[in-house]
Short mmCIF file of C-alpha atoms and ligand atoms in Angstrom, two decimals:
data_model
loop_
_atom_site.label_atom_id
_atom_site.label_comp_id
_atom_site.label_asym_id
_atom_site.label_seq_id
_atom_site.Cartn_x
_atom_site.Cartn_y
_atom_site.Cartn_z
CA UNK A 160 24.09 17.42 10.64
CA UNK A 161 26.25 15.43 12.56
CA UNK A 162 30.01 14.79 11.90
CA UNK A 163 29.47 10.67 11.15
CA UNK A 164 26.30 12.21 8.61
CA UNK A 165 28.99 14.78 6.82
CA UNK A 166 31.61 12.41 6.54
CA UNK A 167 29.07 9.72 4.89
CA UNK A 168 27.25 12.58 2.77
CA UNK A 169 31.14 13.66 1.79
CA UNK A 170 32.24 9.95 0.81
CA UNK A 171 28.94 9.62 -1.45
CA UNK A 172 29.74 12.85 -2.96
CA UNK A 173 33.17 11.83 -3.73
CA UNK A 174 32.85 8.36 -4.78
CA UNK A 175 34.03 7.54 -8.35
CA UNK A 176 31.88 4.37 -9.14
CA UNK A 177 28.91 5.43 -11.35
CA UNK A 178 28.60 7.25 -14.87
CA UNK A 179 25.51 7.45 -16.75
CA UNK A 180 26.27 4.73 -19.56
CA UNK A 181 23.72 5.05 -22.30
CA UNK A 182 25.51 2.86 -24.70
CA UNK A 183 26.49 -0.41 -23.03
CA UNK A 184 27.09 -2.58 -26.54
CA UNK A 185 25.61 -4.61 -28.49
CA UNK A 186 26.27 -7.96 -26.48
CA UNK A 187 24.96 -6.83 -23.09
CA UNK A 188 21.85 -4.94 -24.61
CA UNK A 189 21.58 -8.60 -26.26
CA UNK A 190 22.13 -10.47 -23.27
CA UNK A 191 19.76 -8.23 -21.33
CA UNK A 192 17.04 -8.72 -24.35
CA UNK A 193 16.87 -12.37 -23.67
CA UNK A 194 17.27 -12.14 -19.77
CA UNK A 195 13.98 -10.06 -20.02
CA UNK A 196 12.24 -12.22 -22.95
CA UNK A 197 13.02 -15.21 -20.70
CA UNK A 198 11.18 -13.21 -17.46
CA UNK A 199 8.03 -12.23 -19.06
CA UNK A 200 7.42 -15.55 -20.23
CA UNK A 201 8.12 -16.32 -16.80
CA UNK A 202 5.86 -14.00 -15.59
CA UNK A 203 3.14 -14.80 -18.12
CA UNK A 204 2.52 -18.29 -16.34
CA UNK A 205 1.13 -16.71 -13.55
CA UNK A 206 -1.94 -15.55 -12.31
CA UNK A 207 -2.44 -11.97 -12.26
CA UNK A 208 -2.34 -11.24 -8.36
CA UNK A 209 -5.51 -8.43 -8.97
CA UNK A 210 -8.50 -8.73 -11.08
CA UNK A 211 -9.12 -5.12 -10.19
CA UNK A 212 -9.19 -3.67 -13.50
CA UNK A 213 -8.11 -5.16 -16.57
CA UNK A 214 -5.35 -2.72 -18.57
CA UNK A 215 -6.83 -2.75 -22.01
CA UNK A 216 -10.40 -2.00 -20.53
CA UNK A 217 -8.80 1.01 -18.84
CA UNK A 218 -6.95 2.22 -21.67
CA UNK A 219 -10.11 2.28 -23.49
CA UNK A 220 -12.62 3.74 -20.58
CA UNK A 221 -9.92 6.67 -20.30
CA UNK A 222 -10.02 7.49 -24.70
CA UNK A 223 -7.08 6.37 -25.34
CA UNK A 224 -6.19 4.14 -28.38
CA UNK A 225 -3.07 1.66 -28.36
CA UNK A 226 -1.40 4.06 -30.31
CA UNK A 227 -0.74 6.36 -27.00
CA UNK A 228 -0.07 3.03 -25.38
CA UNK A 229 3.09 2.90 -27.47
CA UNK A 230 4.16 6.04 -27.75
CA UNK A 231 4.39 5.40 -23.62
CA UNK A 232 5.71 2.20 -23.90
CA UNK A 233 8.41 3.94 -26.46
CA UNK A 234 9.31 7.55 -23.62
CA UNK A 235 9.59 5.27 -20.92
CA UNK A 236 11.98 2.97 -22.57
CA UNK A 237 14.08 6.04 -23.30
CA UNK A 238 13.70 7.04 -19.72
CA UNK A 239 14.93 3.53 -18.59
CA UNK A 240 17.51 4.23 -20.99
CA UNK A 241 16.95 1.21 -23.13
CA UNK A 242 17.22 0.49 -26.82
CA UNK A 243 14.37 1.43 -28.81
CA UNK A 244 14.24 -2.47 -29.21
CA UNK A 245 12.84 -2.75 -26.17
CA UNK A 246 9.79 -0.98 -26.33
CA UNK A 247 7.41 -4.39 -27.11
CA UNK A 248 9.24 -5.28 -23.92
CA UNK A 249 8.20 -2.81 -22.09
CA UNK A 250 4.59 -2.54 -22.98
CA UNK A 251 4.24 -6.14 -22.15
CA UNK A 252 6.22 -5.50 -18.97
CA UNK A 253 3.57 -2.89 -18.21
CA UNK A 254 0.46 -5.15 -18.98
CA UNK A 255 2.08 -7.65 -16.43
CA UNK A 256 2.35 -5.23 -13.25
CA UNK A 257 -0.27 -6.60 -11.31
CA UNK A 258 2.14 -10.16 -11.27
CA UNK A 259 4.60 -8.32 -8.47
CA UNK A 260 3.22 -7.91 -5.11
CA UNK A 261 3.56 -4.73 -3.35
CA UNK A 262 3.53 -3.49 0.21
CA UNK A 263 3.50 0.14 1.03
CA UNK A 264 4.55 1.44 4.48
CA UNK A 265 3.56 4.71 5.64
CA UNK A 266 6.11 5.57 8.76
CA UNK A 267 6.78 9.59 9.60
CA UNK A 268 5.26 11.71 6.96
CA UNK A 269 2.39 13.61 5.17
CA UNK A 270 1.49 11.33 3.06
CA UNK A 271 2.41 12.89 0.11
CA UNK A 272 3.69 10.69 -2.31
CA UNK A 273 0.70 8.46 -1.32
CA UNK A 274 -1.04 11.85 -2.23
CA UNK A 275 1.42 11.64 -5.38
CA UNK A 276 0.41 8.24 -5.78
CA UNK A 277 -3.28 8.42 -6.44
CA UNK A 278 -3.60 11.48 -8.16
CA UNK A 279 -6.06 10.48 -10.80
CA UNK A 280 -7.40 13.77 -12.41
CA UNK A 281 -7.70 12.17 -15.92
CA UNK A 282 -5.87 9.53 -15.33
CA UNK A 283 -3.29 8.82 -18.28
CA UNK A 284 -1.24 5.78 -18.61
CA UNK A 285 1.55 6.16 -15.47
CA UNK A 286 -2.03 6.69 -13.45
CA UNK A 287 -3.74 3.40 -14.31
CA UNK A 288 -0.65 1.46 -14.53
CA UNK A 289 -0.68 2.45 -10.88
CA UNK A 290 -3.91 1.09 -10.39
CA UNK A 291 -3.34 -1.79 -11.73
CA UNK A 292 -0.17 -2.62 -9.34
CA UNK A 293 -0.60 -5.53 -6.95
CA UNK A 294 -0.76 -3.34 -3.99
CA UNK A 295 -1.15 -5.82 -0.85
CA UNK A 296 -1.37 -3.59 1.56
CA UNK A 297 -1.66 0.39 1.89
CA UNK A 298 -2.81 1.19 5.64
CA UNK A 299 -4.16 4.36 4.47
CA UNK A 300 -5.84 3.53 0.98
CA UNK A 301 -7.38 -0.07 1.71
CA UNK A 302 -10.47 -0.12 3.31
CA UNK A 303 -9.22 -2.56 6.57
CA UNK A 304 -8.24 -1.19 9.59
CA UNK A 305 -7.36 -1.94 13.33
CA UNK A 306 -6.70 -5.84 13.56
CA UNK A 307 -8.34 -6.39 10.46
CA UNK A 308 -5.12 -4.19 8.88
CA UNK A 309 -2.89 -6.12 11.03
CA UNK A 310 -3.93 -9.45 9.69
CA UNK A 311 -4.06 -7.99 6.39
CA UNK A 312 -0.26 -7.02 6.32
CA UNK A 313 0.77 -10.28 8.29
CA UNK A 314 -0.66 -12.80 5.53
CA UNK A 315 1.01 -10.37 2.66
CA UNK A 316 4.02 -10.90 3.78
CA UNK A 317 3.64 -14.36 4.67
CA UNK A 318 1.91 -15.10 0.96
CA UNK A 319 4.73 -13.14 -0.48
CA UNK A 320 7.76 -13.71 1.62
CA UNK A 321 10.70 -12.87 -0.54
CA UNK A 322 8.70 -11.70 -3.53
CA UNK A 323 7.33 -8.62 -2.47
CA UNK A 324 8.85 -5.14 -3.61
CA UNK A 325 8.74 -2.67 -0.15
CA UNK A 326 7.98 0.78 -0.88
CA UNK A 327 8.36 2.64 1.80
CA UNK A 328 7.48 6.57 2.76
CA UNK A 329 8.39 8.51 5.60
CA UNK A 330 11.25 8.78 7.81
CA UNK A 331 12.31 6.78 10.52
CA UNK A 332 12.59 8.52 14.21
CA UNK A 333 15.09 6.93 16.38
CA UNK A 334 14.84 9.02 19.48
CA UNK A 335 13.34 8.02 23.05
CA UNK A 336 13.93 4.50 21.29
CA UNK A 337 11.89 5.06 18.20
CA UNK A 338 8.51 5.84 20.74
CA UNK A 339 8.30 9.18 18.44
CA UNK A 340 6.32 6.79 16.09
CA UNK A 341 4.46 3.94 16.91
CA UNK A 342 1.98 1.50 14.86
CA UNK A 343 -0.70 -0.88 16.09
CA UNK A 344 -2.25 -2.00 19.09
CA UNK A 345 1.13 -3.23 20.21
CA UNK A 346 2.91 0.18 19.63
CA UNK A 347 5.70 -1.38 17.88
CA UNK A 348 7.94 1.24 16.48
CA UNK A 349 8.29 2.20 13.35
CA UNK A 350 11.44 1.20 13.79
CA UNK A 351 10.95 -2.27 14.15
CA UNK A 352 7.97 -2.40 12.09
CA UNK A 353 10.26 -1.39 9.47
CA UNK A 354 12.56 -4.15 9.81
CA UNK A 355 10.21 -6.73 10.27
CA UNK A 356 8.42 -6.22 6.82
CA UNK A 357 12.07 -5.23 5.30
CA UNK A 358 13.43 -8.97 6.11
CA UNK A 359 10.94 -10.74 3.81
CA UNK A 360 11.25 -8.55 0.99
CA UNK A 361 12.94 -8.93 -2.22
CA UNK A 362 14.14 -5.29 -2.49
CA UNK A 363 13.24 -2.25 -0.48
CA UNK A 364 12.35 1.16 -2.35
CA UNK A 365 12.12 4.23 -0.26
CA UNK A 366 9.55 6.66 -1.58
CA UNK A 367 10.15 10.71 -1.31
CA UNK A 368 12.55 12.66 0.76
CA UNK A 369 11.63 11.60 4.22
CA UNK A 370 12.30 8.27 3.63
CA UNK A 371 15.35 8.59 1.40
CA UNK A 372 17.43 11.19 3.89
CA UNK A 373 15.03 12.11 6.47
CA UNK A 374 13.26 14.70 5.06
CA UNK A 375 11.69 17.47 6.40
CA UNK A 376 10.88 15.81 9.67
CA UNK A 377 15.11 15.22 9.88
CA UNK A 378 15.65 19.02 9.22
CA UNK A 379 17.51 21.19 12.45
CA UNK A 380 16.50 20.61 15.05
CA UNK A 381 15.69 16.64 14.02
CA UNK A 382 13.51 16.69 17.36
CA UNK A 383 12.73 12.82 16.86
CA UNK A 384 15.85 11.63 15.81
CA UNK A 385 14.67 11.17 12.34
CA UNK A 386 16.88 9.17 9.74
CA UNK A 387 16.19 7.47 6.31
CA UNK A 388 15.22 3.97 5.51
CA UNK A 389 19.06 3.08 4.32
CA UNK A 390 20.34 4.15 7.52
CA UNK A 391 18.34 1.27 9.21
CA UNK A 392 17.85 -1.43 6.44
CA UNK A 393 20.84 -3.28 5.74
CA UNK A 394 21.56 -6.72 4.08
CA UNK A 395 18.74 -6.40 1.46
CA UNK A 396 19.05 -3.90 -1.82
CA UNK A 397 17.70 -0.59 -1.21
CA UNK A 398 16.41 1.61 -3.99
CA UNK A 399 16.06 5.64 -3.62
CA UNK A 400 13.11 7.95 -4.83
CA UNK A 401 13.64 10.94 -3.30
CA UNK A 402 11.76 14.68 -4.20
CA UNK A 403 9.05 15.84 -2.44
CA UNK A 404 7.03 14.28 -3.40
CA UNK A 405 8.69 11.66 -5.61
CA UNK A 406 7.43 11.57 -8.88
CA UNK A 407 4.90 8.80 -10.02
CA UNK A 408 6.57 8.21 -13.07
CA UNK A 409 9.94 7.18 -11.29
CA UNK A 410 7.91 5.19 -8.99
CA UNK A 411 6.56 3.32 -12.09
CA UNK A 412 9.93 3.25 -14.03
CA UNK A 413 11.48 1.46 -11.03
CA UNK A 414 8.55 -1.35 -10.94
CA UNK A 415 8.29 -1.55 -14.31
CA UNK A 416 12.18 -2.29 -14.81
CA UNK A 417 11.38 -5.01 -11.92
CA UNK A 418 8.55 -6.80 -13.26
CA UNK A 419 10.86 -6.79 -17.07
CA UNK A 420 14.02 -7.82 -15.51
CA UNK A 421 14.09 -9.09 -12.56
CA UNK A 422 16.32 -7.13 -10.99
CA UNK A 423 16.72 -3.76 -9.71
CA UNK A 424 18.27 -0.67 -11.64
CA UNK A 425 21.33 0.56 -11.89
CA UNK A 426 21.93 3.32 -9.09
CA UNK A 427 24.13 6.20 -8.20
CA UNK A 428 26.54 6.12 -5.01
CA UNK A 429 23.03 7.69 -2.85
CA UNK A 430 21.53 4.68 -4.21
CA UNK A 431 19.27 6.59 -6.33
CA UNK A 432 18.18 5.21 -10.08
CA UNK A 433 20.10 6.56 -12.58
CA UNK A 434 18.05 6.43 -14.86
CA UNK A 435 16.26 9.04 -13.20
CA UNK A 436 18.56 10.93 -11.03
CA UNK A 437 21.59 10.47 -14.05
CA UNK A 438 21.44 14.32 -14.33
CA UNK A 439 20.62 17.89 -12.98
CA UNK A 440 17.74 19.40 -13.59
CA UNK A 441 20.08 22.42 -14.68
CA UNK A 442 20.99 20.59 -17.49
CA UNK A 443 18.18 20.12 -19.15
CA UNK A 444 16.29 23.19 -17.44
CA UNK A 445 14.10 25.04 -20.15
CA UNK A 446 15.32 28.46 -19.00
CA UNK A 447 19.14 27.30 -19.18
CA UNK A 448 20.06 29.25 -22.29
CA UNK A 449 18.49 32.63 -20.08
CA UNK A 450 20.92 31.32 -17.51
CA UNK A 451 24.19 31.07 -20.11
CA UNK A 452 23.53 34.22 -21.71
CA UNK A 453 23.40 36.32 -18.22
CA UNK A 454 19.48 36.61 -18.31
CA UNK A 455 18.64 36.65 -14.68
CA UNK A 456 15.34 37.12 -12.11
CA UNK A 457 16.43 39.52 -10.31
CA UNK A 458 13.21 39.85 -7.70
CA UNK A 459 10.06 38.38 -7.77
CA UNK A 460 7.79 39.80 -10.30
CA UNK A 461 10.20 42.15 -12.91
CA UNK A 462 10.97 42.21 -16.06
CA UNK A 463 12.83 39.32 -16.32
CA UNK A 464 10.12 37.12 -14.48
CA UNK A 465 7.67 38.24 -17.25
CA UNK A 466 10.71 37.41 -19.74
CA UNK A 467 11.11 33.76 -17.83
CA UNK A 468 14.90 34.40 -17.55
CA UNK A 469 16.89 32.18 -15.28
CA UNK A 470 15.73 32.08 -11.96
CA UNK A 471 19.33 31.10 -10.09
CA UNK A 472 19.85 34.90 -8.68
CA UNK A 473 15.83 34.42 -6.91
CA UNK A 474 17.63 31.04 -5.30
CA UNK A 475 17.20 28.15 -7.84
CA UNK A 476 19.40 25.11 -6.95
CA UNK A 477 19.17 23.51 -10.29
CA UNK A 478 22.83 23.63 -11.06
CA UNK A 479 23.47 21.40 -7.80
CA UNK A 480 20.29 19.05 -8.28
CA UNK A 481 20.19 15.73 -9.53
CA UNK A 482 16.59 14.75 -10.70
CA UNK A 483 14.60 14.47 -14.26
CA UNK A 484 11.52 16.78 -13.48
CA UNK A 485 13.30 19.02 -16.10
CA UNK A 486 12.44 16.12 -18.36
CA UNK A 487 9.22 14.48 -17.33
CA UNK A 488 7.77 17.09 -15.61
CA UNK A 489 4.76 16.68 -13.12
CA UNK A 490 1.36 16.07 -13.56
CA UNK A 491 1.66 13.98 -17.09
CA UNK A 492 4.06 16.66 -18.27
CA UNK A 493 2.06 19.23 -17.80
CA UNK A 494 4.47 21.85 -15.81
CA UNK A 495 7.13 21.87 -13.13
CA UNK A 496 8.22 24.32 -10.87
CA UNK A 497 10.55 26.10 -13.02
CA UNK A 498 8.16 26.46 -15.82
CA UNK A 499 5.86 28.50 -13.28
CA UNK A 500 8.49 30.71 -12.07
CA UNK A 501 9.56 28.95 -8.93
CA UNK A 502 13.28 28.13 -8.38
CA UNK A 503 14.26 24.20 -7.68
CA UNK A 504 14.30 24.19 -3.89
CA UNK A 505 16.56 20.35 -4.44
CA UNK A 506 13.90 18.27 -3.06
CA UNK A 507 15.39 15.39 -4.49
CA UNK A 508 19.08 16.46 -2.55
CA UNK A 509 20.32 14.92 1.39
CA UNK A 510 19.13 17.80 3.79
CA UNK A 511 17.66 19.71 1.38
CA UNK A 512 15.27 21.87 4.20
CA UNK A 513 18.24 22.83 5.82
CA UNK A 514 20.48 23.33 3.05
CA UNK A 515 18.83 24.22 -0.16
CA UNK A 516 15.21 25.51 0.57
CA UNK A 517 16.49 29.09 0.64
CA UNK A 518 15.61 31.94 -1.60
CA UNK A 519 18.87 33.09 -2.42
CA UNK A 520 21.78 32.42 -4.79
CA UNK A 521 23.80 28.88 -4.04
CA UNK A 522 26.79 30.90 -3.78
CA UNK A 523 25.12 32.81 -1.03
CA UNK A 524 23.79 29.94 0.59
CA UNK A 525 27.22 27.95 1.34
CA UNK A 526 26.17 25.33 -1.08
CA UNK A 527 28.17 24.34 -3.94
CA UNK A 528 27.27 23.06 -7.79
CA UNK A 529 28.52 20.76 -9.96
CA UNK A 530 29.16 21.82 -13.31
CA UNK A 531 31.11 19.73 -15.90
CA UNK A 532 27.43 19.12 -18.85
CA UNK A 533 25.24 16.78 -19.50
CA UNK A 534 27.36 13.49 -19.09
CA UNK A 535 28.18 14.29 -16.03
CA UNK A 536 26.79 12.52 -12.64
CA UNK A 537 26.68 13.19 -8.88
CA UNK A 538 29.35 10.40 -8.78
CA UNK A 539 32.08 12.22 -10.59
CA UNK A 540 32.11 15.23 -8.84
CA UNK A 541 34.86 15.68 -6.14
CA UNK A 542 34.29 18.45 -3.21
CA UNK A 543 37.30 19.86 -4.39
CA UNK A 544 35.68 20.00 -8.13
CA UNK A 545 31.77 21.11 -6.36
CA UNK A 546 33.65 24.33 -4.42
CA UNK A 547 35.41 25.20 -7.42
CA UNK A 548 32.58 25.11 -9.51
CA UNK A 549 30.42 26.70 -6.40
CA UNK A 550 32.41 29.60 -7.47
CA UNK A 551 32.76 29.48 -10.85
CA UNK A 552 29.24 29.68 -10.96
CA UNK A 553 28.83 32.88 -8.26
CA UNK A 554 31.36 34.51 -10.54
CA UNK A 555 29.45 34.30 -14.15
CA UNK A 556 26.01 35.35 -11.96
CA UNK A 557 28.28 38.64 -10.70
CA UNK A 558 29.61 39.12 -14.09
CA UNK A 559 26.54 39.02 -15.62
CA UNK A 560 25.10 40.85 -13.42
CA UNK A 561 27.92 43.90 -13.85
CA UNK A 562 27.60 43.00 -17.82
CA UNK A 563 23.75 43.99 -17.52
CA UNK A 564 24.35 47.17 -15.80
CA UNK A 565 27.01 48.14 -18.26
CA UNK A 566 24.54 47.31 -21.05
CA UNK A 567 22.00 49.40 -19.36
CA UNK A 568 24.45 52.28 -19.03
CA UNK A 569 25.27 52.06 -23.06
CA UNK A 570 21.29 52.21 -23.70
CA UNK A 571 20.52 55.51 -21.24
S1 LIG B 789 19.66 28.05 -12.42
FE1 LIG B 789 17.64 27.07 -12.29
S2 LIG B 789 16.27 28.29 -13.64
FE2 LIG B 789 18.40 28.79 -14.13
S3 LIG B 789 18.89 27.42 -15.83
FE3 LIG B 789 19.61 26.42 -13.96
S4 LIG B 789 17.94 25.13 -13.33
FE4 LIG B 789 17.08 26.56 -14.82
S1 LIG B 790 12.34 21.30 -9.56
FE1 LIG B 790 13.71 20.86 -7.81
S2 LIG B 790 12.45 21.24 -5.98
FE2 LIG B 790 11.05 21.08 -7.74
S3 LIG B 790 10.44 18.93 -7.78
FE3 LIG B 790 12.22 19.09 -9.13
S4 LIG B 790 14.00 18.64 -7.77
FE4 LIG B 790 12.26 19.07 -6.44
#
């Protein structure tokens, strides 16, 4: 990483300007009920943008009942970190979806959180929400192609101009003048491609890891010069999604509290929601009380693997992680990769191939955690604060680890 990229990366980490505030007060929760109220009715006067499929007809062909409707409606307003209140809100908010346009770039990448995107093995509520999105143009999902996908993208944007919500996925490469990436039969770069879309939009969202930091293609030796979409947008809000892929739900909580409010959420200093990226996945990890009581993995496949103990010694970088897959988990809750006995490789973390992706112990790996609970947020922790708790943390593992053996000793 360069020395510009560390300085930036060290001024995010230190900045003081966001806590996770889950009681704001009566008058702005107030204030924000009748901002919303005043959108949906808004909202409501317009056409829907799709006919594609209508939401209650969905609901329905999939066997679900209205009742799972609100018990959605009710965990995502949690997860927007809302009022209870505003669950009616939200469940209209959801209905209306297909009234915000969206175009979906695809620029360096795998195509994963398209991937992530249309998985539809019975497809629960997130899923056809997602279907149900105004999605204008997605080169690789819509049938058009060549000029035809030109035109196509040209007359969203011009239909849409300012209204449209960007997501974009992949990184951008800026070497040999961005000719690492080119689209259409006028090879303009992705670069430029980019910027043309980005300048009618109403608010740009970059989608997984690549286009958040860079990604994968930005790990050592970054042959293509690759950087993230707020390194080249500027002048227009840019929203964060990183992991790899980004989950679905986060990609529908950050629509969703669009289409209700107008406005984009509240984000952390690496402009990532915080309603989503508010914590560490060590804090609300499943195998945390393993971790606090000295319960370690020790190598792949003993005892304590069978025992799901912690998996921090085997190179989990959940204490230094900010994401909620702890919480919503993947695949409609299903699992995650701690609750199949794979450490957090930080997905969701600035150069997290190069730094994080490691199978051994943070304090190993030069890395450093936060520590401080629950309440805590990226925002409030100082380098000085992330070494010493780097530490802190290496020391309790080695303690532990001598407390075990001595325990072992007693039992022989
Ligand atoms: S180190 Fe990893 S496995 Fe252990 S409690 Fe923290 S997040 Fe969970
Ligand atoms: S557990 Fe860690 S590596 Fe896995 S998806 Fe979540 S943030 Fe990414």
């Amino acid at each position: 990483m360069s020395m510009d990229k560390q300085e930036s990366v060290k001024k995010l980490f230190t900045s003081q300007s966001a806590k996770v505030d889950t009681n704001k007060g009566d008058t702005y929760y107030d204030e924000l009920y009748i901002k919303c109220r005043a959108r949906l009715d808004d909202l409501k006067k317009l056409k829907p943008l799709n006919n594609r499929l209508d939401f209650t007809e969905s609901i329905e062909d999939e066997g679900l009942e209205r009742r799972d409707f609100l018990k959605w409606a009710s965990a995502t307003t949690a997860m927007l970190m809302l009022p209870a209140s505003f669950t009616p809100l939200v469940a209209e908010a959801a209905v209306m979806m297909n009234r915000v346009p969206v175009i979906w770039l695809e620029l360096q990448d795998c195509a994963g959180n398209s991937e992530a995107l249309l998985r539809s093995d019975g497809p629960q509520i997130d899923e056809i929400i997602l279907d149900i999105i105004s999605l204008e143009f997605h080169e690789t999902l819509q049938a058009a192609s060549g000029h035809q996908a030109e035109k196509q993208m040209e007359e969203a944007v011009e239909h849409f101009k300012g209204k449209y919500l960007l997501f974009v996925e992949g990184s951008i490469p800026m070497g040999m003048n961005g000719q690492y990436g080119t689209i259409g039969a006028h090879a303009e770069t992705f670069h430029d491609h980019l910027l043309r879309v980005a300048a009618d939009a109403a608010a740009v969202v970059a989608v997984g890891s690549c286009a958040t930091y860079g990604g994968i293609p930005a790990a050592a030796p970054n042959p293509t010069d690759a950087v993230g979409v707020m390194d080249v947008v500027k002048g227009k809000p840019v929203i964060n999604i990183p992991a790899c892929p980004a989950n679905p739900s986060n990609m529908v909580g950050v629509i969703l509290h669009y289409v209700l409010t107008g406005s984009i959420p509240e984000l952390d200093s690496l402009l990532r929601p915080k309603f989503a990226f508010g914590y560490r996945i060590h804090d609300n990890c499943e195998r945390r009380a393993h971790f606090d009581a000295g319960e370690y993995v020790e190598e792949w496949g003993d005892e304590g693997a069978k025992n799901n103990f912690c998996l921090y010694k085997v190179g989990c970088k959940g204490p230094m992680t900010f994401n909620n897959c702890s919480i919503i988990r993947y695949n409609e809750g299903v699992n995650w990769p701690i609750g199949v006995g794979r450490g957090c490789i930080g997905c969701s973390e600035p150069d997290f191939w190069d730094k994080y992706a490691y199978e051994r112990p943070m304090s190993d790996a030069n890395i450093k955690a936060p520590t401080g609970g629950v309440e805590k947020t990226v925002d409030e922790f100082g380098l000085g604060l992330l070494t010493a708790a780097g530490i802190g943390i290496g020391i309790h593992a080695a303690a532990s680890a001598v407390a075990g053996k001595r325990v072992d000793k007693g039992e022989e």
